Short mmCIF file of N, CA and C and ligand atoms in Angstrom, two decimals:
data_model
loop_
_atom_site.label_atom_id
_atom_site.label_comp_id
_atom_site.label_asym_id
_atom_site.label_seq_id
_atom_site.Cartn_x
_atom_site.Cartn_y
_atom_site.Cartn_z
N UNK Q 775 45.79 -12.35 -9.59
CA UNK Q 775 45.90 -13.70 -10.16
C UNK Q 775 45.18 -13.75 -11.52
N UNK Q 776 45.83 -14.48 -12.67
CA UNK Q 776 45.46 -14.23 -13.52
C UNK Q 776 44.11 -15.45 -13.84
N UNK Q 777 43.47 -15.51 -15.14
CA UNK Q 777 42.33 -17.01 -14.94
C UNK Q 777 43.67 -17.66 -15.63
N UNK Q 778 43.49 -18.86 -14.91
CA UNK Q 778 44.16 -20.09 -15.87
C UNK Q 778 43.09 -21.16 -16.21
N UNK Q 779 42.84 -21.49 -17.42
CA UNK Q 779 42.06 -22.57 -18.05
C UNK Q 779 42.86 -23.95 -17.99
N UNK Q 780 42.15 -24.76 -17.50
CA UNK Q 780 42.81 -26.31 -17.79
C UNK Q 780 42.97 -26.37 -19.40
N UNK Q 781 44.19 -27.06 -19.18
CA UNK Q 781 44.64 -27.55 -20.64
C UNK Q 781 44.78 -29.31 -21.02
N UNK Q 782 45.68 -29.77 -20.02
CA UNK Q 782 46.13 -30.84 -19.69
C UNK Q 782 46.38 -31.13 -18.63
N UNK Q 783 45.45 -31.98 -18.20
CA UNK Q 783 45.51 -32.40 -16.72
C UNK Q 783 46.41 -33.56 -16.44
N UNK Q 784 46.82 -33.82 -15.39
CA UNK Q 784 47.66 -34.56 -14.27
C UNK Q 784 47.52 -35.54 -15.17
N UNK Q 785 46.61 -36.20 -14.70
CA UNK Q 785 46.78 -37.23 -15.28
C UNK Q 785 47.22 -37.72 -16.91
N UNK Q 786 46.89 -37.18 -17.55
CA UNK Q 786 47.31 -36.94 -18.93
C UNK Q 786 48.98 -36.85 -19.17
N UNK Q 787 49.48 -36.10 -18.12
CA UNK Q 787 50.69 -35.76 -18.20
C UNK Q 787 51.37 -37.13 -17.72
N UNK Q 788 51.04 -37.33 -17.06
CA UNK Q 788 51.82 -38.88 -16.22
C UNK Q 788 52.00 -39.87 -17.04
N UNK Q 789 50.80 -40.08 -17.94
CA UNK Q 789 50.65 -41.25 -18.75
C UNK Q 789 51.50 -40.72 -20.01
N UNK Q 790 51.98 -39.81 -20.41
CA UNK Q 790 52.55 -39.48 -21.55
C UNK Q 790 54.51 -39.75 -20.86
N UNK Q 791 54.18 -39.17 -19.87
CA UNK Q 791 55.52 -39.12 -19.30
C UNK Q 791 55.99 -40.69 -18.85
N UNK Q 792 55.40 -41.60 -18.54
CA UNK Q 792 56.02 -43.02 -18.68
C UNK Q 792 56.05 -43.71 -20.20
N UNK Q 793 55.27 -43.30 -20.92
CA UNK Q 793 54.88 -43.79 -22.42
C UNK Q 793 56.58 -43.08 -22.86
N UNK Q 794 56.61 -42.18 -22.87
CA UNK Q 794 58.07 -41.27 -23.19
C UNK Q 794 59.02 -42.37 -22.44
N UNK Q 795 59.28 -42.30 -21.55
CA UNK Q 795 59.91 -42.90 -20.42
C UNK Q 795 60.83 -44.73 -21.28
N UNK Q 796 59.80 -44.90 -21.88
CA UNK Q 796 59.57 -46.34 -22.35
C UNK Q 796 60.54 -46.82 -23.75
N UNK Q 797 59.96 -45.24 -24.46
CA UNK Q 797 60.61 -45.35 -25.53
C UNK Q 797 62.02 -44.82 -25.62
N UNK Q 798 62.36 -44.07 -24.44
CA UNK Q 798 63.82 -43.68 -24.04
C UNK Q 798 64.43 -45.44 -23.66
N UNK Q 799 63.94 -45.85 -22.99
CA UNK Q 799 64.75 -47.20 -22.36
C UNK Q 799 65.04 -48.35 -23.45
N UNK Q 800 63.84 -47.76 -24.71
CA UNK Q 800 64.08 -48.67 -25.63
C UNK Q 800 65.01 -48.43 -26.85
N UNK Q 801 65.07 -46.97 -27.37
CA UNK Q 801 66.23 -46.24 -27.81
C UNK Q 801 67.52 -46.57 -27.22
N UNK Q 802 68.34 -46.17 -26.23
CA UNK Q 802 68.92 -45.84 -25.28
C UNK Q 802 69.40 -47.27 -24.47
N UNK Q 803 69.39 -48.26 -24.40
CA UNK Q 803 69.21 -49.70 -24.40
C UNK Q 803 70.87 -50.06 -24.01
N UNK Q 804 71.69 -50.19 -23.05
CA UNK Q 804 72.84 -50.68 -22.69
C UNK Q 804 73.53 -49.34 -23.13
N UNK Q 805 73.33 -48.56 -23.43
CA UNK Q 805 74.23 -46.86 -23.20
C UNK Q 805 73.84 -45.97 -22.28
N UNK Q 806 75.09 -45.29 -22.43
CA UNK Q 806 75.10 -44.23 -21.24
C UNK Q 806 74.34 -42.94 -21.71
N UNK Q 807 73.47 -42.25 -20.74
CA UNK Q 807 72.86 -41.17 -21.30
C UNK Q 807 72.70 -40.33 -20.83
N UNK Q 808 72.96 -38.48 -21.09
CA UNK Q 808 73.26 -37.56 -20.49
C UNK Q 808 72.16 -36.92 -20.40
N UNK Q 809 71.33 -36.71 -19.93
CA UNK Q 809 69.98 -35.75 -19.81
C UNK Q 809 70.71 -34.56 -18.92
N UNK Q 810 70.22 -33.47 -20.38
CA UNK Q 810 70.38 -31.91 -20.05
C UNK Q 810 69.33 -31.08 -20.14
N UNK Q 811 69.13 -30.47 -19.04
CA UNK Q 811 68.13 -30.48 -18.80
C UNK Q 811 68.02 -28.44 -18.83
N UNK Q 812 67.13 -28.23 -19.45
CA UNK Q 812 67.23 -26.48 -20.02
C UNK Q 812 65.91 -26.11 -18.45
N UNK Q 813 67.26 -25.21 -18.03
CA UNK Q 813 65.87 -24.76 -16.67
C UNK Q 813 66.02 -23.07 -17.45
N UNK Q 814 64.89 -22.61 -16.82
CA UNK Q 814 64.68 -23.33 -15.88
C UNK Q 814 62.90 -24.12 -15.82
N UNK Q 815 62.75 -23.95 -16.91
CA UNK Q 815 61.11 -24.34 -17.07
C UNK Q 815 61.14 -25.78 -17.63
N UNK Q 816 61.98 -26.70 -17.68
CA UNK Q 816 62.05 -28.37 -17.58
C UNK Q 816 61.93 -28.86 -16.20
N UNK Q 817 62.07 -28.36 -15.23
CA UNK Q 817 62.83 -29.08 -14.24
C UNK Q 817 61.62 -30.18 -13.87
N UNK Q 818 60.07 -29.85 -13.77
CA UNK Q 818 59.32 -30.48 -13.49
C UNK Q 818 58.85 -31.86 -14.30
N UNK Q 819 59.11 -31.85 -15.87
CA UNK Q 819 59.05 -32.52 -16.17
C UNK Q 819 60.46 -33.56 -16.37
N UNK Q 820 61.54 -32.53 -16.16
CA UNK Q 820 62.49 -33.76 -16.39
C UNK Q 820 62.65 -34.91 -14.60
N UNK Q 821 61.90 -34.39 -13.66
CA UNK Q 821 61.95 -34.81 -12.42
C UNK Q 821 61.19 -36.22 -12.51
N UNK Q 822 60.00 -35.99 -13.63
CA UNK Q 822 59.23 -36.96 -13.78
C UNK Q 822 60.01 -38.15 -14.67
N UNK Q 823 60.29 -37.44 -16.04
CA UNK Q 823 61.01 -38.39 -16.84
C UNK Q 823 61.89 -38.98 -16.18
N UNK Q 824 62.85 -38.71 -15.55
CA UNK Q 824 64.07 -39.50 -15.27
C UNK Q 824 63.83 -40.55 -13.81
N UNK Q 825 62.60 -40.41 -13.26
CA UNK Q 825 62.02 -41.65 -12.36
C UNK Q 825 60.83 -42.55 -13.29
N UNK Q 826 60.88 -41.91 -14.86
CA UNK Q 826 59.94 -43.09 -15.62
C UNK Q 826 61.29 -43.97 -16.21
N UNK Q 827 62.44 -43.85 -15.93
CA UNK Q 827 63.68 -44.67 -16.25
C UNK Q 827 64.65 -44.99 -15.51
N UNK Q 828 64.03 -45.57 -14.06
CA UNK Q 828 64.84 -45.89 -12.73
C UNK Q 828 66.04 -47.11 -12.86
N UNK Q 829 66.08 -47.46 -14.11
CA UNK Q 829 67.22 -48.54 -14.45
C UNK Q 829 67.96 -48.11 -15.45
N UNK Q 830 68.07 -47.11 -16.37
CA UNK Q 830 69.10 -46.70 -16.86
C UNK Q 830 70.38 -46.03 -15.98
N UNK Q 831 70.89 -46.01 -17.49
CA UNK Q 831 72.48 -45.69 -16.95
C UNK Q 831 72.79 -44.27 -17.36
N UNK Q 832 72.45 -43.54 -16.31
CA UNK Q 832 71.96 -41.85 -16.80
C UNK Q 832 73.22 -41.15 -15.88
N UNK Q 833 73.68 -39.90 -16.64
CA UNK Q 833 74.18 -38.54 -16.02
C UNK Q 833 73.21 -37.66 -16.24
N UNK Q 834 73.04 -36.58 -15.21
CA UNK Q 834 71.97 -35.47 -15.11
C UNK Q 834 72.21 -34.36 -15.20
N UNK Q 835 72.43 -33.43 -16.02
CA UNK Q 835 73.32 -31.74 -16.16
C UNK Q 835 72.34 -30.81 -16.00
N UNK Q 836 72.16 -29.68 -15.70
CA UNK Q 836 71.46 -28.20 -16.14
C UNK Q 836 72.58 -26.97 -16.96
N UNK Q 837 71.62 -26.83 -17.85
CA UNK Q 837 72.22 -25.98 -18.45
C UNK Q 837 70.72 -24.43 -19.19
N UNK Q 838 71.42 -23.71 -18.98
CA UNK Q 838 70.39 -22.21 -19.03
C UNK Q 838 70.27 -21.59 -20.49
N UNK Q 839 69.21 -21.55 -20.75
CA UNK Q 839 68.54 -20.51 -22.15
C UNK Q 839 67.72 -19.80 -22.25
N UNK Q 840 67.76 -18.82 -22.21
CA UNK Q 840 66.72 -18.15 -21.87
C UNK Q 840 66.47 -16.92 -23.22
N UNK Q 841 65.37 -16.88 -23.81
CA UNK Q 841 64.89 -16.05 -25.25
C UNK Q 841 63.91 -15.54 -24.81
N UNK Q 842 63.21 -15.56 -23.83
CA UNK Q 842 62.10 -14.94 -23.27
C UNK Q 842 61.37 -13.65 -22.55
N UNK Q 843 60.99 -12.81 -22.95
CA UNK Q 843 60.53 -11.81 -22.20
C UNK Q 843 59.00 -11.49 -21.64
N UNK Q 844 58.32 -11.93 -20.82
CA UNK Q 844 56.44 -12.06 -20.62
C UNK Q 844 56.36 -13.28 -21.52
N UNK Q 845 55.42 -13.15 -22.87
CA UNK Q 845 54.98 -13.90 -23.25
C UNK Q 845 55.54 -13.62 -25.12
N UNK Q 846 56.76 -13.00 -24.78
CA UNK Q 846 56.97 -12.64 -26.45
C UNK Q 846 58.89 -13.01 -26.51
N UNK Q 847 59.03 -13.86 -27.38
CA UNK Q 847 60.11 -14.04 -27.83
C UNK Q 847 61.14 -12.88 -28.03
N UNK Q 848 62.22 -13.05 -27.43
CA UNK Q 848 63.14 -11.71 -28.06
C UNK Q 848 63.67 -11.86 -29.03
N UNK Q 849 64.14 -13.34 -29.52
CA UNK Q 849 64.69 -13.53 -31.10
C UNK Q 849 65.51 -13.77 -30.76
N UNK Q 850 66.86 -13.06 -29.32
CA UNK Q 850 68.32 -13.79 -28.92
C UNK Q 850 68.30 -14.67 -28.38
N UNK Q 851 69.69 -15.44 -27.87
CA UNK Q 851 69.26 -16.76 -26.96
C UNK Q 851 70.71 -16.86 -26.80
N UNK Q 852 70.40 -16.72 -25.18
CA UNK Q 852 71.85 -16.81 -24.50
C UNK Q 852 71.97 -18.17 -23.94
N UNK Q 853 72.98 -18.87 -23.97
CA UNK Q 853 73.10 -20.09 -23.72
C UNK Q 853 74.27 -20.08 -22.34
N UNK Q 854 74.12 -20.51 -21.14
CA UNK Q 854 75.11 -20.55 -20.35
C UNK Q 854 75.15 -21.81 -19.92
N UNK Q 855 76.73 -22.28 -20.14
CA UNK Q 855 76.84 -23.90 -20.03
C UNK Q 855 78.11 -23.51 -18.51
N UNK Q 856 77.91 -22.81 -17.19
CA UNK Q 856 78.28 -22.29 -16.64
C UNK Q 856 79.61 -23.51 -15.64
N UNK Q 857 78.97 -24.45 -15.86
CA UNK Q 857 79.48 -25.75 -14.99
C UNK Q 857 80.24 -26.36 -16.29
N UNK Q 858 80.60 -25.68 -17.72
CA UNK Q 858 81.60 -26.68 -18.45
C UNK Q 858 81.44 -27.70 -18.85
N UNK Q 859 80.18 -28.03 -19.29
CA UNK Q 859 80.01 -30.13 -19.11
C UNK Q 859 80.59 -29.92 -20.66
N UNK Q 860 80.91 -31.30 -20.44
CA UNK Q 860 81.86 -31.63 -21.94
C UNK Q 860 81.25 -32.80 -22.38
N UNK Q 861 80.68 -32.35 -23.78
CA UNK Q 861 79.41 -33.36 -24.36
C UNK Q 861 80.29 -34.31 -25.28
N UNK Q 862 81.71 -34.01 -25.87
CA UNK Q 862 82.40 -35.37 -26.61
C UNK Q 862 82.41 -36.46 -26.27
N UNK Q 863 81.55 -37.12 -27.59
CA UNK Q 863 81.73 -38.44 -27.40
C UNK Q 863 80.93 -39.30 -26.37
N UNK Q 864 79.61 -38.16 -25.41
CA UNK Q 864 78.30 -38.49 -25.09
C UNK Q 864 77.29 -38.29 -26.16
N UNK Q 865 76.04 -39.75 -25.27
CA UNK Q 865 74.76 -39.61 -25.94
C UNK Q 865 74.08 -38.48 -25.35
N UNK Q 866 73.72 -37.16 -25.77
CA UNK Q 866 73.12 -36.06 -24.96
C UNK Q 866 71.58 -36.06 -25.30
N UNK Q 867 70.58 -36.02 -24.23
CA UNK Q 867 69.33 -35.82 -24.92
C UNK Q 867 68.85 -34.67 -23.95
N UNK Q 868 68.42 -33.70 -24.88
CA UNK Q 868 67.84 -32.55 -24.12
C UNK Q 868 66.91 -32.54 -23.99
N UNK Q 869 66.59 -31.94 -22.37
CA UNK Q 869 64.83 -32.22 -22.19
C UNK Q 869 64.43 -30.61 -21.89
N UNK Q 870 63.49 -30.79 -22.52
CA UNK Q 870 63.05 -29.44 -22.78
C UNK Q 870 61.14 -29.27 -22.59
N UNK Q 871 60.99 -28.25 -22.18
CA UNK Q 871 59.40 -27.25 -21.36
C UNK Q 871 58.36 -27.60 -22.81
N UNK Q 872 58.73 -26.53 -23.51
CA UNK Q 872 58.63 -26.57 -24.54
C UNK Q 872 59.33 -25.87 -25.86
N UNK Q 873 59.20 -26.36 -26.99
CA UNK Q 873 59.52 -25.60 -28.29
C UNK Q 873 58.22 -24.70 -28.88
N UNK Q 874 59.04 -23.12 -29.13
CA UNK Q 874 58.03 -22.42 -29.81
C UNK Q 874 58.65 -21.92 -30.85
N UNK Q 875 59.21 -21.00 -31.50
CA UNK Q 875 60.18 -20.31 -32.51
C UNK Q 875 61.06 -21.71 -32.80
N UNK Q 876 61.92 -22.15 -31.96
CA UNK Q 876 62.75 -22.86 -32.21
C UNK Q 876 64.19 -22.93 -32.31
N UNK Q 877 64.19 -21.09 -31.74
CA UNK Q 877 65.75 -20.29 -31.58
C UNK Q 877 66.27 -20.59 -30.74
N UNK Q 878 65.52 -21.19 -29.10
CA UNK Q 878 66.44 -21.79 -28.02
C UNK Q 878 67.21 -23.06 -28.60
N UNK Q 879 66.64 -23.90 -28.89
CA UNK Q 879 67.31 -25.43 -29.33
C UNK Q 879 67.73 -25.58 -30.39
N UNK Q 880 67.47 -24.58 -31.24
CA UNK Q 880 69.07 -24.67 -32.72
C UNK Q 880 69.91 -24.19 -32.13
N UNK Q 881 70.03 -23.12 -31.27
CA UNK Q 881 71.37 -22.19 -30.43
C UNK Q 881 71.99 -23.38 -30.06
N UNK Q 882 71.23 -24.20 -28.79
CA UNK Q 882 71.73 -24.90 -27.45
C UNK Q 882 72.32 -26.59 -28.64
N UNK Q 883 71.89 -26.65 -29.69
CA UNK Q 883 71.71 -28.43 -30.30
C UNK Q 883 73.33 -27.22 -30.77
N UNK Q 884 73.16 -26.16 -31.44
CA UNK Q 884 74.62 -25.97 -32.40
C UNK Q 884 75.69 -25.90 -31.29
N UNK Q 885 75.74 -25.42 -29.82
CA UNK Q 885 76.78 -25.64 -29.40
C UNK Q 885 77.12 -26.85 -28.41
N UNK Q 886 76.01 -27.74 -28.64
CA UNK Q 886 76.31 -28.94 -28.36
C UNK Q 886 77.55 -29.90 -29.21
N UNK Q 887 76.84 -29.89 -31.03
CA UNK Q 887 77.40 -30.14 -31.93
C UNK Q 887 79.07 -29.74 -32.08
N UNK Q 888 79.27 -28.97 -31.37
CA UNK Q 888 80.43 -28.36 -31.93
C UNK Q 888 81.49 -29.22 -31.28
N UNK Q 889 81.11 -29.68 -29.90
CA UNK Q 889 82.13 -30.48 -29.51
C UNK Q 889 82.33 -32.02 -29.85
N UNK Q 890 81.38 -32.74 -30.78
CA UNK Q 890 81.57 -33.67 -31.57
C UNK Q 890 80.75 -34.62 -30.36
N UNK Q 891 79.31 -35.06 -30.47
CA UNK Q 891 78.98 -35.50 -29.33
C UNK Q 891 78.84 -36.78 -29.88
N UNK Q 892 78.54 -38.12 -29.72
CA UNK Q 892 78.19 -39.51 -29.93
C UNK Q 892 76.34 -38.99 -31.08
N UNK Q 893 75.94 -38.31 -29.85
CA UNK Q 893 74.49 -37.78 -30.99
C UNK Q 893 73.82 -37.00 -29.98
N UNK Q 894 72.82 -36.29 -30.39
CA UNK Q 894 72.23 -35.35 -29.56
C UNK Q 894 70.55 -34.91 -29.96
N UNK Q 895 69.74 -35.88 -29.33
CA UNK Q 895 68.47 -35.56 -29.55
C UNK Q 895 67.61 -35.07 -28.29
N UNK Q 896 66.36 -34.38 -28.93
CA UNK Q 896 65.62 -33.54 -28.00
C UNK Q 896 64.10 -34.02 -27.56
N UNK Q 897 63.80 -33.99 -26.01
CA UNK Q 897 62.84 -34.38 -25.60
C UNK Q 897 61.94 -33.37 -25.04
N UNK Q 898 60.49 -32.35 -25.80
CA UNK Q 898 60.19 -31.74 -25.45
C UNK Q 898 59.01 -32.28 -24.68
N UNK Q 899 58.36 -31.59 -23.50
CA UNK Q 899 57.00 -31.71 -23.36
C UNK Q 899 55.92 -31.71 -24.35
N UNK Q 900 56.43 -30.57 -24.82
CA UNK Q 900 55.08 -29.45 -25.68
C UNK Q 900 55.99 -29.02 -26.61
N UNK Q 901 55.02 -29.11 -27.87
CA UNK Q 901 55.59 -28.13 -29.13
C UNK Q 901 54.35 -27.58 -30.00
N UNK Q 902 54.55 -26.33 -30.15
CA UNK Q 902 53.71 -25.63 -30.51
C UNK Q 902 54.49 -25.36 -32.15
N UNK Q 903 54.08 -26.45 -33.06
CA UNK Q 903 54.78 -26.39 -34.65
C UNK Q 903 54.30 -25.24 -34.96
N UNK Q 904 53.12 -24.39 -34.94
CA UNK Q 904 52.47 -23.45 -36.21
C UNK Q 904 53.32 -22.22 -35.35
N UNK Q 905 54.09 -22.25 -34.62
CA UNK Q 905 54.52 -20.80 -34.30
C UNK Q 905 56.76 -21.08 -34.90
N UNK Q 906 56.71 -22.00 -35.73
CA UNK Q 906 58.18 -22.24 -36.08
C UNK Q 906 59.02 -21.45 -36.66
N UNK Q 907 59.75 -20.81 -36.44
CA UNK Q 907 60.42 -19.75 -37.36
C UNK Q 907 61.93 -20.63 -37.75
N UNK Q 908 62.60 -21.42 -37.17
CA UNK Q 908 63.60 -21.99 -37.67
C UNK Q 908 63.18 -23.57 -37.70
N UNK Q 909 63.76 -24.30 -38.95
CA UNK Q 909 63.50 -25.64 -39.28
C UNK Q 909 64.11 -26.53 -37.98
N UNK Q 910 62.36 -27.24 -36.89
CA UNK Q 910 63.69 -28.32 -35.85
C UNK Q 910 62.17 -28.83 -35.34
N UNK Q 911 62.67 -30.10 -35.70
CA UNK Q 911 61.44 -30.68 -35.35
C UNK Q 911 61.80 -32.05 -33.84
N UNK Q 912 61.34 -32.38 -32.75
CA UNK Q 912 61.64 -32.60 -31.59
C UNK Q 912 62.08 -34.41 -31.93
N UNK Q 913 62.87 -34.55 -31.44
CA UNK Q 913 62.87 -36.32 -31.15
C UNK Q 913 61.79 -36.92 -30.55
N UNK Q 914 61.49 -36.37 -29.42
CA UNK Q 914 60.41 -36.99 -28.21
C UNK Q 914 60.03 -35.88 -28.08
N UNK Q 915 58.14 -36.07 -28.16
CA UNK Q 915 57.40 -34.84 -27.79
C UNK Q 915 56.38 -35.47 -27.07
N UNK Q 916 55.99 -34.73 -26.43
CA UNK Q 916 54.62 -35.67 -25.39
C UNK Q 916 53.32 -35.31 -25.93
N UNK Q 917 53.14 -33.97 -26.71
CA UNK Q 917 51.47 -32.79 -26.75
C UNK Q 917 52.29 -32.22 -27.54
N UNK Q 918 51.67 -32.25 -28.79
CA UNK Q 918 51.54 -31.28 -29.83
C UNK Q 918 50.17 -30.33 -29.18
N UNK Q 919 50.76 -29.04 -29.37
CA UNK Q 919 49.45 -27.79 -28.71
C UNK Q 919 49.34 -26.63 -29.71
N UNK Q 920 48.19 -26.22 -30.05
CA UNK Q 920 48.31 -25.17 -30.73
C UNK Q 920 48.84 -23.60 -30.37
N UNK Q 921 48.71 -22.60 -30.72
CA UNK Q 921 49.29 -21.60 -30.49
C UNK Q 921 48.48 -20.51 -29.38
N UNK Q 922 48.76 -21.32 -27.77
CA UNK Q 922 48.23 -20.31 -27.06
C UNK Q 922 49.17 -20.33 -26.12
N UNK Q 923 49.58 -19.55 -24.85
CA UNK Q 923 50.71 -19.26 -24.22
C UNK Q 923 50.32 -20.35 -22.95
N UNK Q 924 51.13 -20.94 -22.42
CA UNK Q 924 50.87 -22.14 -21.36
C UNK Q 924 51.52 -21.98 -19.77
N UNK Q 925 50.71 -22.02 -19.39
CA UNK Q 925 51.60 -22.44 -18.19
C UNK Q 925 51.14 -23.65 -16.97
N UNK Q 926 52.38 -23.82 -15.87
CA UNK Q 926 52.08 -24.89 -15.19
C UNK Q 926 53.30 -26.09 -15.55
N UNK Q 927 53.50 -27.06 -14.63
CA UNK Q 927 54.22 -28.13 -14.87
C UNK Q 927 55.72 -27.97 -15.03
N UNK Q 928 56.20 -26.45 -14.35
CA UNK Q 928 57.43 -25.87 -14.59
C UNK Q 928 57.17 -25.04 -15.52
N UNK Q 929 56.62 -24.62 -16.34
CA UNK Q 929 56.34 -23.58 -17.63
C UNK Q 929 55.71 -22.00 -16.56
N UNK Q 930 55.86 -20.85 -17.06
CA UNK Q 930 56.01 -19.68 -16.34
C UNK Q 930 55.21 -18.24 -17.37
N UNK Q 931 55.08 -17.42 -16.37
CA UNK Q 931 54.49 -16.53 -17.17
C UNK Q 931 55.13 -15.80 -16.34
N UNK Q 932 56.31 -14.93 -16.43
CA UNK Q 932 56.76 -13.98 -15.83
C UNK Q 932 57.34 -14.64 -14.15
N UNK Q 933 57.68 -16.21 -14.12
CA UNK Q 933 58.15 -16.82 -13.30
C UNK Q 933 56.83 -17.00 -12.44
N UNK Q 934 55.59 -17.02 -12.86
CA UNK Q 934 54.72 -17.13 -12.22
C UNK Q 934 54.02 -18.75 -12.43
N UNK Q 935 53.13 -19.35 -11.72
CA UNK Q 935 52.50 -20.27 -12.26
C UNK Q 935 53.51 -21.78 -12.41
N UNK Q 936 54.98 -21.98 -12.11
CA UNK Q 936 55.49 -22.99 -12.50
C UNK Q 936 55.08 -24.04 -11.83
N UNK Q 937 54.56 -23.54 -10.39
CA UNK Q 937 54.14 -24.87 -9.37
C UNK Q 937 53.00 -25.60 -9.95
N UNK Q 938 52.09 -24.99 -10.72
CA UNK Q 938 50.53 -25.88 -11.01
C UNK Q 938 51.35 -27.37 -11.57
N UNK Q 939 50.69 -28.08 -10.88
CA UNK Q 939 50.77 -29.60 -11.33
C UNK Q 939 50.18 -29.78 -12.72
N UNK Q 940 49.18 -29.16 -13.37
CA UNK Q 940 48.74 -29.17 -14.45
C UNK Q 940 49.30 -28.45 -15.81
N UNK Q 941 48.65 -28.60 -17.36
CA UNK Q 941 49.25 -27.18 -17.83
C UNK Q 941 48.10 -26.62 -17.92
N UNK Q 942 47.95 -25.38 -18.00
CA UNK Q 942 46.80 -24.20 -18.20
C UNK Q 942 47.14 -23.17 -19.38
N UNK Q 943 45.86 -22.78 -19.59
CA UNK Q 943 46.53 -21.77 -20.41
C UNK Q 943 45.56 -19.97 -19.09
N UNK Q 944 46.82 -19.12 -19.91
CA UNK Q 944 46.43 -17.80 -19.28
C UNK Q 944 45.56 -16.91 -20.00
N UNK Q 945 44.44 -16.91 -19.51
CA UNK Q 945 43.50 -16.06 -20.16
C UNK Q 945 43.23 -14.45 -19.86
P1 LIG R 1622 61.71 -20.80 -28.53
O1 LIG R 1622 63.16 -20.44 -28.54
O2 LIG R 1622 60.87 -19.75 -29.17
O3 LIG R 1622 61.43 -22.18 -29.10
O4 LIG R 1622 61.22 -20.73 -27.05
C1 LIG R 1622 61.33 -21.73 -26.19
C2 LIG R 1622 61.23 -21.21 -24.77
O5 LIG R 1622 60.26 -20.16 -24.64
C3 LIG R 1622 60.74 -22.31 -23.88
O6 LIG R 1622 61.82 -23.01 -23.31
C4 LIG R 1622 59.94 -21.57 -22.83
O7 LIG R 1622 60.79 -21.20 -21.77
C5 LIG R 1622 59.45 -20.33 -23.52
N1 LIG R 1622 58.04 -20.49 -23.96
C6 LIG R 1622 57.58 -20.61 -25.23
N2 LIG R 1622 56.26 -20.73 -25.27
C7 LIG R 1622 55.84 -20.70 -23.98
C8 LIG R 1622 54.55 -20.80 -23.35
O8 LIG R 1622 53.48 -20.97 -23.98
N3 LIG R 1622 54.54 -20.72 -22.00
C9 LIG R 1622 55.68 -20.57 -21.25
N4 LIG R 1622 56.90 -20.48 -21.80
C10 LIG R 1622 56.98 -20.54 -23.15
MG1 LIG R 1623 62.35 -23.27 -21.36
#
């Protein structure tokens, strides 16, 4: 077992995640809205978000990206939209673990785009800006974090660690 350091605790997370929650219902206001949800390291937080908006008028998708190898970016990014969802002419908002490089969600936002969607913005947990290699800055972010590797709250270190209710970092 590796040490994990508290980063952001429970509680911290909750209160960001209805504050988010709030400003989706207020955006988003008498439309329909598609939350896609990038597993597999969202799932925990999008479980939360989408019960901080128990009166919208929501569809719920998964869709897979994966650029990751341990704790080092590979630079590719395979996108599998395996179930076909057809984003024309939906509001799509992607909820996402976190942003680091920024190569998963220009991939996943460009082949969103392609099918001509109503609009398509992104809801990360966590974004770690000083590690950016492509220009994309988040719609909804909960924790700006600096540049250390995280896990917990659905986030993984070799598929390890997603259960902690908290985030940690791995020391
Ligand atoms: P990007 O394409 O470099 O922005 O990478 C985004 C993806 O890398 C995220 O969806 C995570 O799955 C993974 N990732 C990036 N940083 C971390 C981290 O600190 N902990 C766990 N996963 C991470
Ligand atoms: Mg992810």
């Amino acid at each position: 077992m590796d040490n994990i350091r508290m980063f952001i605790p429970e509680t911290d997370i909750r209160e960001k995640v209805s504050e988010l929650g709030k400003q989706l219902e207020a955006e988003y206001y008498g439309k329909n809205l598609l939350f896609l949800l990038v597993l597999n390291g969202s799932f925990m937080f999008a479980a939360d978000l989408v019960r901080a908006v128990p009166l919208m008028d929501t569809e719920i998708r998964c869709i897979r990206a994966k650029s990751y190898i341990g704790t080092q970016s590979s630079g590719e990014v395979e996108v599998m939209n395996n179930d076909v969802i057809n984003f024309k002419g939906r509001h799509v908002l992607i909820i996402e673990d976190i942003i680091d490089t920024g190569r998963t969600l220009a991939a996943l936002k460009k082949c969103i785009l392609e099918q001509e969607p109503a609009s398509v913005k992104i809801c990360t947990l966590l974004d770690k800006p000083s590690r950016r290699v492509i220009d994309l800055v988040p719609d909804y972010c909960g924790f700006q974090i600096p540049d250390e590797f995280v896990v917990g709250y659905g986030l993984d270190y070799d598929e390890k660690y997603r259960q902690l209710p908290y985030i940690g970092i791995v020391e």
